[in-house]
PDB file of C-alpha atoms in Angstrom:
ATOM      1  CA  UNK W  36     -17.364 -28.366 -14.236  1.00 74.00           C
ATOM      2  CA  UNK W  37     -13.761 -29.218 -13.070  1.00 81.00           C
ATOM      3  CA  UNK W  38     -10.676 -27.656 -12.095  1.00 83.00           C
ATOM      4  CA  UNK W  39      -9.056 -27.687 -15.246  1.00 87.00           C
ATOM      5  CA  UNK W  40     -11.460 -26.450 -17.447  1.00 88.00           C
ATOM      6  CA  UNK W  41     -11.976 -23.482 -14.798  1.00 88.00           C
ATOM      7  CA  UNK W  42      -8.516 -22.928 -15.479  1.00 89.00           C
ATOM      8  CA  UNK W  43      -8.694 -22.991 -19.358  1.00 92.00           C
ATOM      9  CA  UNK W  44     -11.413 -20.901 -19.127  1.00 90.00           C
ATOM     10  CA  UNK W  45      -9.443 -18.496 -16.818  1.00 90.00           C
ATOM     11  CA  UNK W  46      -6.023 -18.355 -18.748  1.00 91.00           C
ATOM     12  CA  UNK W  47      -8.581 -17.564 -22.451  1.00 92.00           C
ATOM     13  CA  UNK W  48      -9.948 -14.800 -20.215  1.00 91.00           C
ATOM     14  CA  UNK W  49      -6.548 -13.275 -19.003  1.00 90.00           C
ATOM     15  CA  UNK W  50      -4.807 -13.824 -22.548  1.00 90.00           C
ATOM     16  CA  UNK W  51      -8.077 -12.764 -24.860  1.00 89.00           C
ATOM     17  CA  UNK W  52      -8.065 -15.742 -26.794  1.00 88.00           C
ATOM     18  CA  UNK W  53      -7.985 -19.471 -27.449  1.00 89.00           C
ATOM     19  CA  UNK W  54      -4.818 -19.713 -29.434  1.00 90.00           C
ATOM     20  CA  UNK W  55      -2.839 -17.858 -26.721  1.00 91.00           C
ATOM     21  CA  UNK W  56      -4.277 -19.314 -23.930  1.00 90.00           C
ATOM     22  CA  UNK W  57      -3.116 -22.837 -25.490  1.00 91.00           C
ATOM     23  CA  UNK W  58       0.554 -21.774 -26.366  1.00 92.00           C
ATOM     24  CA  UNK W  59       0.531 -20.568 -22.332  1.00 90.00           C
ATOM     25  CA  UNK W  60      -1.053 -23.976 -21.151  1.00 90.00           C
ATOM     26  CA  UNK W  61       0.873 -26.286 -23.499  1.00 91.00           C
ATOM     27  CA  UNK W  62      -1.767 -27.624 -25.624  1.00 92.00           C
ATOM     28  CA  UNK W  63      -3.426 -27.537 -29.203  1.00 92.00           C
ATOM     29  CA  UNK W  64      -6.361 -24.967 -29.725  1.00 91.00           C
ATOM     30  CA  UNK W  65      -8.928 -27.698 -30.411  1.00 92.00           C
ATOM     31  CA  UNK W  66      -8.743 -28.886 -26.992  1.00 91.00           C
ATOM     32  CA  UNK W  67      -9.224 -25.047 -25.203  1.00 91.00           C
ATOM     33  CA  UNK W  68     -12.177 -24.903 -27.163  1.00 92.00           C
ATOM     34  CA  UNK W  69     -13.266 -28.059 -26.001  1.00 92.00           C
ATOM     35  CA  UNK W  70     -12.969 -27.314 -22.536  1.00 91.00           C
ATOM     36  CA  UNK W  71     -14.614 -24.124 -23.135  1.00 92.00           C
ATOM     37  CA  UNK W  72     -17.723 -25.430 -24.554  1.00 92.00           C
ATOM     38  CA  UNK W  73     -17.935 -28.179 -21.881  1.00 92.00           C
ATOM     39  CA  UNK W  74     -17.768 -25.553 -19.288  1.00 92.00           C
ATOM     40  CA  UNK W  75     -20.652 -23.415 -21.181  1.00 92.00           C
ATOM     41  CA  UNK W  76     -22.561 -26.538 -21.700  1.00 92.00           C
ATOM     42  CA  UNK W  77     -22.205 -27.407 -17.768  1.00 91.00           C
ATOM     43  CA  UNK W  78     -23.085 -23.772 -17.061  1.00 92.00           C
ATOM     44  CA  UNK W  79     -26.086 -23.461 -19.568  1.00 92.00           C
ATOM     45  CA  UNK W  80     -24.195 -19.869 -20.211  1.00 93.00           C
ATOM     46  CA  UNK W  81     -22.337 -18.484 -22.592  1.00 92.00           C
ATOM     47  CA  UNK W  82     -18.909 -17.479 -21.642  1.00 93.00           C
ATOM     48  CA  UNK W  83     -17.209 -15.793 -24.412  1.00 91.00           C
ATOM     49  CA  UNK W  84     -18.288 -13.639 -27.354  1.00 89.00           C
ATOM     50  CA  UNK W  85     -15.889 -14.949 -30.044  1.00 86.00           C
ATOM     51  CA  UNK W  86     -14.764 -12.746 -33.062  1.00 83.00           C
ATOM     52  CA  UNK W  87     -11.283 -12.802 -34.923  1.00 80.00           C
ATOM     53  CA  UNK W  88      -9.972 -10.816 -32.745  1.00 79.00           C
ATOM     54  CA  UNK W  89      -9.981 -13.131 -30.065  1.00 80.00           C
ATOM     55  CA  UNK W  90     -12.453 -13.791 -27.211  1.00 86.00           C
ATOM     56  CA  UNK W  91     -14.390 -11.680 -25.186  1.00 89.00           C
ATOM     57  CA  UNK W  92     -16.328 -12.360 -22.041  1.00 92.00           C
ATOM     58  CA  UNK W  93     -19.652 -11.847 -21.618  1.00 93.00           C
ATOM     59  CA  UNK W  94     -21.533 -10.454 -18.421  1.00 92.00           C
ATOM     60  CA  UNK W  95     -21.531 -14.334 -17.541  1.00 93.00           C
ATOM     61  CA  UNK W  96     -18.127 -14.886 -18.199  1.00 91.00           C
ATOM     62  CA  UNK W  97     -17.490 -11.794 -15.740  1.00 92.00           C
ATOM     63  CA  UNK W  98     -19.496 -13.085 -13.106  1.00 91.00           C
ATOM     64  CA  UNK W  99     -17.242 -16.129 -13.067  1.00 91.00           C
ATOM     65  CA  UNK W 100     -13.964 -15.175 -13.406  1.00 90.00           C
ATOM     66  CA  UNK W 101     -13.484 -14.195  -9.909  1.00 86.00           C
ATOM     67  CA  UNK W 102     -14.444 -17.776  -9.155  1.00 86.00           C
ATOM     68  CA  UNK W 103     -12.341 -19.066 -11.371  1.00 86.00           C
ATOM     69  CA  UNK W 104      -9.243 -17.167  -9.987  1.00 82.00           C
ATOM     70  CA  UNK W 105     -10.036 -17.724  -6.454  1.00 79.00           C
ATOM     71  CA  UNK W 106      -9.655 -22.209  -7.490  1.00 81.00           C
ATOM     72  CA  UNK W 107      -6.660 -21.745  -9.195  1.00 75.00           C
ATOM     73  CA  UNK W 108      -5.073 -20.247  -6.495  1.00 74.00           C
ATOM     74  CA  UNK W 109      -6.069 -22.157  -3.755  1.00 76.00           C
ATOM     75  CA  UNK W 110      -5.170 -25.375  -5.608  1.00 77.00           C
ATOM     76  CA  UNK W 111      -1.805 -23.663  -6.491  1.00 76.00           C
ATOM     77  CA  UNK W 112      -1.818 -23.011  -2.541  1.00 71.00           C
ATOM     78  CA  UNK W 113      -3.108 -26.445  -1.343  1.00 75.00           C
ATOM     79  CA  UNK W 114      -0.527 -27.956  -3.668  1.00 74.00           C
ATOM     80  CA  UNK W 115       2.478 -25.891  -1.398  1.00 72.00           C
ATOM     81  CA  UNK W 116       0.521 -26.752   1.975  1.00 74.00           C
ATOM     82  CA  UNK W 117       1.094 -30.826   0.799  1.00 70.00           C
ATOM     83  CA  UNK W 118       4.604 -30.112  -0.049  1.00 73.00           C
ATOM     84  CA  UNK W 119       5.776 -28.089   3.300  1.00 69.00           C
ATOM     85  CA  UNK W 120       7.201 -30.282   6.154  1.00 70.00           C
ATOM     86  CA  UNK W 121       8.090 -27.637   8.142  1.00 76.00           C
ATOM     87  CA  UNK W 122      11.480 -26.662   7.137  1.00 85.00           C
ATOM     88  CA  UNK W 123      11.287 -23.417   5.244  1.00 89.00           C
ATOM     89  CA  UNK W 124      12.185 -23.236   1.572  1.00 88.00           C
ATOM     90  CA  UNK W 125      10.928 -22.222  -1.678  1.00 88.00           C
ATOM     91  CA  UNK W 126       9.946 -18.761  -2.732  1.00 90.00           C
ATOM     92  CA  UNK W 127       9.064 -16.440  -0.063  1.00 93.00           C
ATOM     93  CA  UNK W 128       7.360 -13.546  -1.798  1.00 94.00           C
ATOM     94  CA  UNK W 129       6.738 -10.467   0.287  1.00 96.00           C
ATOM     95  CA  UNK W 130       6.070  -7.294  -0.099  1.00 96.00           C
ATOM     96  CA  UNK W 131       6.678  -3.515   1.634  1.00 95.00           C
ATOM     97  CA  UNK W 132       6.001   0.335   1.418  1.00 91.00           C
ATOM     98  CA  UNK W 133       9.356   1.563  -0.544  1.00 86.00           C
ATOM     99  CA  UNK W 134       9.933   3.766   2.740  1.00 86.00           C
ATOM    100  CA  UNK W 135      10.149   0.322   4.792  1.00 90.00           C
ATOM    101  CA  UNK W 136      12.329  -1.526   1.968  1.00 90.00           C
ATOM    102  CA  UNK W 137      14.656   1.357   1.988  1.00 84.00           C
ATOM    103  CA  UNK W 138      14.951   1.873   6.421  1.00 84.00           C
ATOM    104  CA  UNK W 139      14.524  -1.919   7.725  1.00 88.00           C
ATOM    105  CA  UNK W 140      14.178  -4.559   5.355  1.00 90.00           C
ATOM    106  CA  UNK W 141      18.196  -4.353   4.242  1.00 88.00           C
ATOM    107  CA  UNK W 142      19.613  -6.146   7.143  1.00 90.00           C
ATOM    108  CA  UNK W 143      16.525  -8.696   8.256  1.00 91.00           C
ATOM    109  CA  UNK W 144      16.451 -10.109   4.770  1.00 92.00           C
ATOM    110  CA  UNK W 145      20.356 -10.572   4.686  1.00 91.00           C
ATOM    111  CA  UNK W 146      20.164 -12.308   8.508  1.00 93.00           C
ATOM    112  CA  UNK W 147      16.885 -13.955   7.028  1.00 94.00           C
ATOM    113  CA  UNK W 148      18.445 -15.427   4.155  1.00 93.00           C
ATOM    114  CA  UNK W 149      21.587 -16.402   6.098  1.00 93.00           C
ATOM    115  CA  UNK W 150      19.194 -18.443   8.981  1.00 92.00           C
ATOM    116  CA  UNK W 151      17.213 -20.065   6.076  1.00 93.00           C
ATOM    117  CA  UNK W 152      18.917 -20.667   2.441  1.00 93.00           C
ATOM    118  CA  UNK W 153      16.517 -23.022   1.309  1.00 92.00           C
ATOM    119  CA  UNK W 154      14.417 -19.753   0.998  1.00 93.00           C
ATOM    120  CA  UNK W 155      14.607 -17.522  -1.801  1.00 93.00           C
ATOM    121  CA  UNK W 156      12.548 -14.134  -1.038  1.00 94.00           C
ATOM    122  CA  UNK W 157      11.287 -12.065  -3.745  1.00 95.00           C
ATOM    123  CA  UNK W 158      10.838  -8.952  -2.471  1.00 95.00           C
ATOM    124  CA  UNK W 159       7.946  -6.251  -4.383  1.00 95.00           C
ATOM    125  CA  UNK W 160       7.033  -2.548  -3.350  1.00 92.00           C
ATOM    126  CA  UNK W 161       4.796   0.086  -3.969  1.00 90.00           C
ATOM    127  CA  UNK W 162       1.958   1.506  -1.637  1.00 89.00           C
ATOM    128  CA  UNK W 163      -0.257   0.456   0.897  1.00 91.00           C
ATOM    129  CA  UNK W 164      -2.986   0.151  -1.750  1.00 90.00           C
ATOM    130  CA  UNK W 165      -1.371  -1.820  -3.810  1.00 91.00           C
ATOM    131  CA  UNK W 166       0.590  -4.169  -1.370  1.00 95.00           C
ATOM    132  CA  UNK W 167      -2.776  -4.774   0.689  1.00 95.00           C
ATOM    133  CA  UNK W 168      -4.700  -5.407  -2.812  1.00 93.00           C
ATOM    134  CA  UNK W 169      -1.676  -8.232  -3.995  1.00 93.00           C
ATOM    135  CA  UNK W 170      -2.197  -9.739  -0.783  1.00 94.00           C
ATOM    136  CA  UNK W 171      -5.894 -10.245  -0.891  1.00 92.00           C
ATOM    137  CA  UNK W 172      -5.645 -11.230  -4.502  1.00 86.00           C
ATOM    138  CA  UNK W 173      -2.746 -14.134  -3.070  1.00 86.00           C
ATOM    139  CA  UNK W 174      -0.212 -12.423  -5.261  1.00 88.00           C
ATOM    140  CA  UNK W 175       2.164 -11.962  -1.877  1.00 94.00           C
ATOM    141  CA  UNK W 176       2.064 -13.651   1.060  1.00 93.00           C
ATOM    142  CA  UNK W 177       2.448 -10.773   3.348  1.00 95.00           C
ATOM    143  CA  UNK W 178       3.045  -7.009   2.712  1.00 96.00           C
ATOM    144  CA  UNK W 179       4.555  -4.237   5.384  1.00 95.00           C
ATOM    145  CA  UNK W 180       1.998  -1.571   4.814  1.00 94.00           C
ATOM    146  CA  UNK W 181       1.451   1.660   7.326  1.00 91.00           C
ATOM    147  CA  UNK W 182      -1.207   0.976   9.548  1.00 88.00           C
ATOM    148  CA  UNK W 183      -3.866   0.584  11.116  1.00 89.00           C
ATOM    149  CA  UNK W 184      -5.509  -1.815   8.484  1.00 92.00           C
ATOM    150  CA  UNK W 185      -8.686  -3.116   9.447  1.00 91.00           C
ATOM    151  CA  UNK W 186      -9.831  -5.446   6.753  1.00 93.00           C
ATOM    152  CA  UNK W 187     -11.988  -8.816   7.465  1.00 94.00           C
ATOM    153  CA  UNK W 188      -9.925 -11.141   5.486  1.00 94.00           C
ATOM    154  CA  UNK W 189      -6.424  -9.873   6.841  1.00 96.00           C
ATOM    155  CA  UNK W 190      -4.262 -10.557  10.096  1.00 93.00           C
ATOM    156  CA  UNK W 191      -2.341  -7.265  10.960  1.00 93.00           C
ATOM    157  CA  UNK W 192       0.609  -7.536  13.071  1.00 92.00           C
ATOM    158  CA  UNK W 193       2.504  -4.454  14.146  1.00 91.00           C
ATOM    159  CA  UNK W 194       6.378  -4.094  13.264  1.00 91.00           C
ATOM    160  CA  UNK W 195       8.032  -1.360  13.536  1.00 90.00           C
ATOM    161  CA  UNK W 196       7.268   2.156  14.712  1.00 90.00           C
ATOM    162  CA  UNK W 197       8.310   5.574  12.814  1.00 89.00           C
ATOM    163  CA  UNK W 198       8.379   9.268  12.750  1.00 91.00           C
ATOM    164  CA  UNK W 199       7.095  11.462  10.358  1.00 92.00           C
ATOM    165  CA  UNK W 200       8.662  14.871   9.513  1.00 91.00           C
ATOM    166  CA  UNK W 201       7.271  17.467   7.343  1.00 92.00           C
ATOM    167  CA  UNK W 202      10.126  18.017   4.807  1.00 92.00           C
ATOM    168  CA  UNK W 203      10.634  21.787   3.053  1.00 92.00           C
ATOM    169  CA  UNK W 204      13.475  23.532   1.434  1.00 90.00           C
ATOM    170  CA  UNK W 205      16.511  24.400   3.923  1.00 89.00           C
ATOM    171  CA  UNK W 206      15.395  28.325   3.027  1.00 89.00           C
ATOM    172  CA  UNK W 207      11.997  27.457   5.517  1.00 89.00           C
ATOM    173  CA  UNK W 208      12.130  28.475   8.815  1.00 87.00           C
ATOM    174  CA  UNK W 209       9.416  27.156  10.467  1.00 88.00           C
ATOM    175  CA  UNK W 210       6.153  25.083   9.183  1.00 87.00           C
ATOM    176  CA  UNK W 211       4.336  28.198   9.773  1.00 88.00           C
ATOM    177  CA  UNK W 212       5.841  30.035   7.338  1.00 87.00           C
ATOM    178  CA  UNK W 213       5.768  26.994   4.559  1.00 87.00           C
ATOM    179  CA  UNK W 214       2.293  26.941   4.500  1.00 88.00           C
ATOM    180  CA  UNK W 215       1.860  30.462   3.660  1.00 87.00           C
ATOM    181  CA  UNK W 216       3.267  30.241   0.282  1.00 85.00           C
ATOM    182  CA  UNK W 217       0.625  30.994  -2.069  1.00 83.00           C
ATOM    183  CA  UNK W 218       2.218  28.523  -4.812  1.00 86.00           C
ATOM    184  CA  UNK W 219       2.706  25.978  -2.493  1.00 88.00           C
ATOM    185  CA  UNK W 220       2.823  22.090  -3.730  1.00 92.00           C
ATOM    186  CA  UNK W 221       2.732  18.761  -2.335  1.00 92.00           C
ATOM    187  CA  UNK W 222       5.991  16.856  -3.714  1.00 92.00           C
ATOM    188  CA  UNK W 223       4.232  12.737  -3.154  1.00 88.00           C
ATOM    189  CA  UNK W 224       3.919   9.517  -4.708  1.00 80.00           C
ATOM    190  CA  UNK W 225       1.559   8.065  -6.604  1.00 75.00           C
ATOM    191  CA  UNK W 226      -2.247   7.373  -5.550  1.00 72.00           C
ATOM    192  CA  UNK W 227      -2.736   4.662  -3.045  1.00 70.00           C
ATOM    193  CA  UNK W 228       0.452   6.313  -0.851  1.00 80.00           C
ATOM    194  CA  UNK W 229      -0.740   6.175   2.825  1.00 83.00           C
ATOM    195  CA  UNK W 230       1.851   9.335   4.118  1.00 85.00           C
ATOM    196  CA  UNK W 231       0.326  11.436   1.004  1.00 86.00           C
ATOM    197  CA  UNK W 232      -3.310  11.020   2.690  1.00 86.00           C
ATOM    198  CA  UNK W 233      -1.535  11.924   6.037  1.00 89.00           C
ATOM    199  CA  UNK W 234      -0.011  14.964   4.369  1.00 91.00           C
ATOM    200  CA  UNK W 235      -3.296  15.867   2.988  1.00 90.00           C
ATOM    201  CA  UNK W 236      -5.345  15.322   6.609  1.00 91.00           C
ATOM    202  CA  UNK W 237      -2.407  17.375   8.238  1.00 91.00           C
ATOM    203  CA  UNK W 238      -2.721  20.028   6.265  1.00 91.00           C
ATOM    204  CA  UNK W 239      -6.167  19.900   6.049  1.00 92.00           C
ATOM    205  CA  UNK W 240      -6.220  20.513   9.522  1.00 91.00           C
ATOM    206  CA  UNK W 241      -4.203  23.531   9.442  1.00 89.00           C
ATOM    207  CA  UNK W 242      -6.684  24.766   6.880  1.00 90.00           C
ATOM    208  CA  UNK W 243      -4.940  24.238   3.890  1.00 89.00           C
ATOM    209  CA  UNK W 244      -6.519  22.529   1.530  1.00 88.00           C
ATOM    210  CA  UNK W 245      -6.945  21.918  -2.416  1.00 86.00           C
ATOM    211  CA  UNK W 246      -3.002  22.779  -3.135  1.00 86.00           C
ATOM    212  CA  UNK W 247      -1.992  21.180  -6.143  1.00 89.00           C
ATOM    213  CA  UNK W 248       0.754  18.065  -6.809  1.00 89.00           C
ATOM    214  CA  UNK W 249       4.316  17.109  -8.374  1.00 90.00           C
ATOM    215  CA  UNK W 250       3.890  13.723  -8.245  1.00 90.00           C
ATOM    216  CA  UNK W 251       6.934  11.659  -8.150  1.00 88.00           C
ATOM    217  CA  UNK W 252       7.804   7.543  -8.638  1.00 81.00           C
ATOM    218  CA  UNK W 253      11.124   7.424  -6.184  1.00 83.00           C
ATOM    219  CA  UNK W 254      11.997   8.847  -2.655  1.00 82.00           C
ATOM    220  CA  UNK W 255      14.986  10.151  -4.282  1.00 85.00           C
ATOM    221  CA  UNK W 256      13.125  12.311  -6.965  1.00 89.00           C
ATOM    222  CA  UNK W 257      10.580  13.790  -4.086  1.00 89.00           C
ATOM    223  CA  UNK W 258      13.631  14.574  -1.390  1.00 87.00           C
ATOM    224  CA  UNK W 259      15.224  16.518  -5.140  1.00 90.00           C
ATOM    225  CA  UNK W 260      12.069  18.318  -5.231  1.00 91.00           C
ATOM    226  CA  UNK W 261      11.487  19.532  -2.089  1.00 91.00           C
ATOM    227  CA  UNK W 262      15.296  20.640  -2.083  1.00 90.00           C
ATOM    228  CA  UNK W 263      14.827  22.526  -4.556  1.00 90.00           C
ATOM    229  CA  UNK W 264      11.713  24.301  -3.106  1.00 90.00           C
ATOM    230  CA  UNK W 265       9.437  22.810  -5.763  1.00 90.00           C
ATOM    231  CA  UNK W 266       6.518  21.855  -2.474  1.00 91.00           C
ATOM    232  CA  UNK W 267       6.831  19.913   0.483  1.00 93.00           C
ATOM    233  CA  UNK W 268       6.466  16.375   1.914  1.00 93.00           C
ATOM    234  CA  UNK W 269       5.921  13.931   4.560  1.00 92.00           C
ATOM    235  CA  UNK W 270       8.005  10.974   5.235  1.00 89.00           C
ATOM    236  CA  UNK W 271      10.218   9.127   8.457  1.00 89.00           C
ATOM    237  CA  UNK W 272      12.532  11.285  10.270  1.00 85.00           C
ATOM    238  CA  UNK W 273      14.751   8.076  10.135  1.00 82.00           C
ATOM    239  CA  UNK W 274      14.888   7.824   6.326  1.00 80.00           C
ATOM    240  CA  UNK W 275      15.953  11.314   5.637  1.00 77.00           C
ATOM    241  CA  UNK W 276      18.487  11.851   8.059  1.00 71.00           C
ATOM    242  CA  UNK W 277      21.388  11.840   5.779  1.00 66.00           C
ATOM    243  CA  UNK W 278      19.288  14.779   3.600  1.00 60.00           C
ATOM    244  CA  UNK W 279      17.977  16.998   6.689  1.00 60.00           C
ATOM    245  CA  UNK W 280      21.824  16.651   8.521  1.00 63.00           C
ATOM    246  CA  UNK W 281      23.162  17.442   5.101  1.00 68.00           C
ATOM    247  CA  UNK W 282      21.518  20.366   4.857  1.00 74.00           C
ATOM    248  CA  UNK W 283      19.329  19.610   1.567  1.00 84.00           C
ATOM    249  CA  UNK W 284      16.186  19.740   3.392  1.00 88.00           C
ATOM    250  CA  UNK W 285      14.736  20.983   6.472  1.00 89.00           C
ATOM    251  CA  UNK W 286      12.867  18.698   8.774  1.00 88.00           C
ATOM    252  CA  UNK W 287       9.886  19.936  11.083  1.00 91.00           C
ATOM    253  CA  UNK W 288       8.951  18.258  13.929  1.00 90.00           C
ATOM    254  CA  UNK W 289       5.221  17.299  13.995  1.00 91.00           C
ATOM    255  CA  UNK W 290       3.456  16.204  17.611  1.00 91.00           C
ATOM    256  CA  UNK W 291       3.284  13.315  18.878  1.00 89.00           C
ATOM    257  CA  UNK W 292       0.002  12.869  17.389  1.00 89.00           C
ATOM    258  CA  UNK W 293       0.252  13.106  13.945  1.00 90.00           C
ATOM    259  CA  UNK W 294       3.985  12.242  13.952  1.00 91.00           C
ATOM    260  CA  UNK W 295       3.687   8.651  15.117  1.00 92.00           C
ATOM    261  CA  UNK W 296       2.896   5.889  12.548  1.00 90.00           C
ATOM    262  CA  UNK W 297       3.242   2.395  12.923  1.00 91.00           C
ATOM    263  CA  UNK W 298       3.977  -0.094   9.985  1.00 92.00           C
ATOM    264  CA  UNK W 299       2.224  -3.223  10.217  1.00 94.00           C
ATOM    265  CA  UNK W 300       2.735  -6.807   8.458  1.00 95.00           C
ATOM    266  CA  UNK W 301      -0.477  -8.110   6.788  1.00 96.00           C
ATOM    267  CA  UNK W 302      -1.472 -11.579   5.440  1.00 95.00           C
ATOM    268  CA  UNK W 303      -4.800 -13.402   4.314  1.00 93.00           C
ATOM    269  CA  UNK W 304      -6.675 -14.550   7.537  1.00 91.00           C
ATOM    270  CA  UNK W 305      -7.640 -17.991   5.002  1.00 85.00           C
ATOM    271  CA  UNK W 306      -4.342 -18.508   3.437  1.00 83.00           C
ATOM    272  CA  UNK W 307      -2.027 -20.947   5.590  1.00 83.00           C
ATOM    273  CA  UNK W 308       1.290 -19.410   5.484  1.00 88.00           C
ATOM    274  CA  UNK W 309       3.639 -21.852   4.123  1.00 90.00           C
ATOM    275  CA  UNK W 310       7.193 -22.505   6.465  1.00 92.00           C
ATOM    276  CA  UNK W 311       9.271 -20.038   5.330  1.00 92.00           C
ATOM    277  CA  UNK W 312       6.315 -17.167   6.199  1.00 94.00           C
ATOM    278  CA  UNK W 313       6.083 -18.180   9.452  1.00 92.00           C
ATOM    279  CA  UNK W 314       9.839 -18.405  10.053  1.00 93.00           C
ATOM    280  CA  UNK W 315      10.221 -14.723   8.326  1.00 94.00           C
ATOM    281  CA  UNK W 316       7.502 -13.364  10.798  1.00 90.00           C
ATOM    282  CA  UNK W 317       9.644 -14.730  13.645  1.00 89.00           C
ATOM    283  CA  UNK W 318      12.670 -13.633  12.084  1.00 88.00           C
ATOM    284  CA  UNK W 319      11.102  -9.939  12.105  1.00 84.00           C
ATOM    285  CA  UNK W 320       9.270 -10.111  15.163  1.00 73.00           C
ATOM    286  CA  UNK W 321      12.101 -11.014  17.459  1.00 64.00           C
ATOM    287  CA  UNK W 322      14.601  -8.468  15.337  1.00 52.00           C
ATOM    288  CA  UNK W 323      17.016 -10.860  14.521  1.00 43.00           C
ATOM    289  CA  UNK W 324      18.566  -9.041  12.195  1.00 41.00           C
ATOM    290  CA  UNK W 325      19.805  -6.432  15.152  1.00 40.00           C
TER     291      UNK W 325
END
C-alpha cells in the first residue's frame, strides 16, 4: 500500500467511478483499476462493489476512506511545509462567520494584502459549524467562529469582542412586549448558526420556547424580515447600526451577560501553519489594519 494508490483509491471514491476518477488524475482507466486491485490485494479486502453505474464502496472501503483523506492531505500539507522559507506567499485560505466578514475583516484583509502581496487570501463564510468542520477536515487553515470552542484538535485564539442586540420591528416598545406576541417567529440563518442557539437559550430562559422559524441565507434578508415584523433576531449591535439609527429596526439592549460574545480564530493544533498564517494572525492580533 502506497501513497498513490491511496489516492486513486480516494479520488474513485469521491467521483463514483474508475473512468472519472482517471480523467481527474490524468491517466487511462486500465491503470486506476490497477491500482485499485493492488490496494485490495494488499488489504485482503474488497474495496468497491463495481456495477455499470460506477463504483461503490463497501463497508471496507468506508472504513478506509477517512484514512485515505487524512494522507492526501498531509502530503499535500508536508509538500507546502518544504516549500515555505518564511516569507509569506501562496494561497491563504481562511474562513469567518458572515457577521465577522461583513464588521472586521474589510479593512485587515486590505492592510493584510498591502503588508504581504505574495499572498493571495481566499476568503469562505458560513457558520460556526461549518467553518470549525472545514478546518478540522484541512479545507481552511483558520476560521473566525463565535466562541468559546473547546475542541481537542483546535487552537482557539480570541479576536475580537461584540454585542448582541435583540432586533424587532421599530412598532416594539420594549422586549417585554415582543415576546408576548402569540405568532411570534425567529427570523435566523441556517442550522449550525451559533447567535440562533443564543437566541433560542435567551428566550428559553424567558420561558419562551418552541416558536417557530423564517429561516433566511443573508443578513440582509433577516434585518428585511424583522423590519417588516415578520419575528425577531439576534445579531451585533455594531453590524446593525445603520438599520436600528435608521429607524428600520429596533434594537434592545440585552445584559451584560448574555450580550457579550467573543469571536475567536481557530486552527488545527497538528497542522503547521504555513508563513502567510502566521503573518495573518499577527496582522489581526496586533490590529494593524486600525
Amino acid at each position: 500500500m502506497d501513497a498513490k494508490d491511496l489516492a486513486t483509491f480516494e479520488a474513485v471514491a469521491r467521483l463514483g467511478g474508475m473512468g472519472r476518477a482517471a480523467r481527474e488524475l490524468n491517466t487511462v482507466q486500465s491503470n486506476v483499476t490497477q491500482r485499485v486491485r493492488r490496494l485490495e490485494d494488499a488489504l485482503g479486502v474488497s474495496l468497491f462493489e463495481r456495477s455499470r453505474a460506477g463504483a461503490r464502496l463497501t463497508p471496507a472501503g468506508q472504513r478506509l476512506m477517512p484514512y485515505a483523506t487524512r494522507v492526501g492531505a498531509l502530503l499535500d500539507e508536508a509538500g507546502r511545509a518544504a516549500r515555505d522559507d518564511g516569507a509569506p506567499r501562496g494561497t491563504l485560505t481562511v474562513g469567518s462567520l458572515e457577521t465577522t466578514a461583513a464588521l472586521r475583516l474589510s479593512p485587515l484583509l486590505a492592510s493584510y494584502v498591502r503588508a504581504h502581496p505574495g499572498v493571495d487570501v481566499v476568503l469562505r463564510t458560513g457558520t460556526t459549524a461549518e467553518m470549525v468542520e472545514r478546518v478540522l477536515s484541512r479545507d481552511l487553515e483558520g476560521a473566525f467562529v463565535c466562541g468559546p470552542v473547546v475542541h481537542p484538535q483546535l487552537v482557539s485564539v480570541p479576536s475580537f469582542a461584540e454585542e448582541l442586540a435583540f432586533l424587532t420591528a421599530p412598532t416594539e416598545s420594549s422586549l417585554t412586549s415582543a415576546l408576548k406576541h402569540p405568532d411570534l417567529r425567529l427570523v435566523i440563518l441556517r442550522a449550525g448558526c451559533s447567535y440562533r442557539q443564543r437566541l433560542e437559550e435567551l428566550l428559553a430562559r424567558r420561558g419562551v420556547v418552541g416558536l417557530r422559524r423564517l429561516e433566511f441565507g443573508t443578513l440582509e434578508a433577516i434585518l428585511g424580515a424583522v423590519a417588516a415584523g415578520l419575528g425577531v433576531t439576534l445579531l451585533p449591535r455594531t453590524l446593525i447600526g445603520p438599520a436600528w439609527r435608521g429607524g428600520s429596526v429596533r434594537a434592545h439592549r440585552l445584559p451584560a451577560s448574555e450580550s457579550r460574545v467573543q469571536t475567536v480564530f481557530v486552527r488545527r493544533r497538528d497542522m503547521l501553519p504555513s508563513s502567510a498564517l502566521l503573518a495573518f494572525q499577527k496582522h489581526v492580533t496586533r490590529g494593524d489594519a486600525k
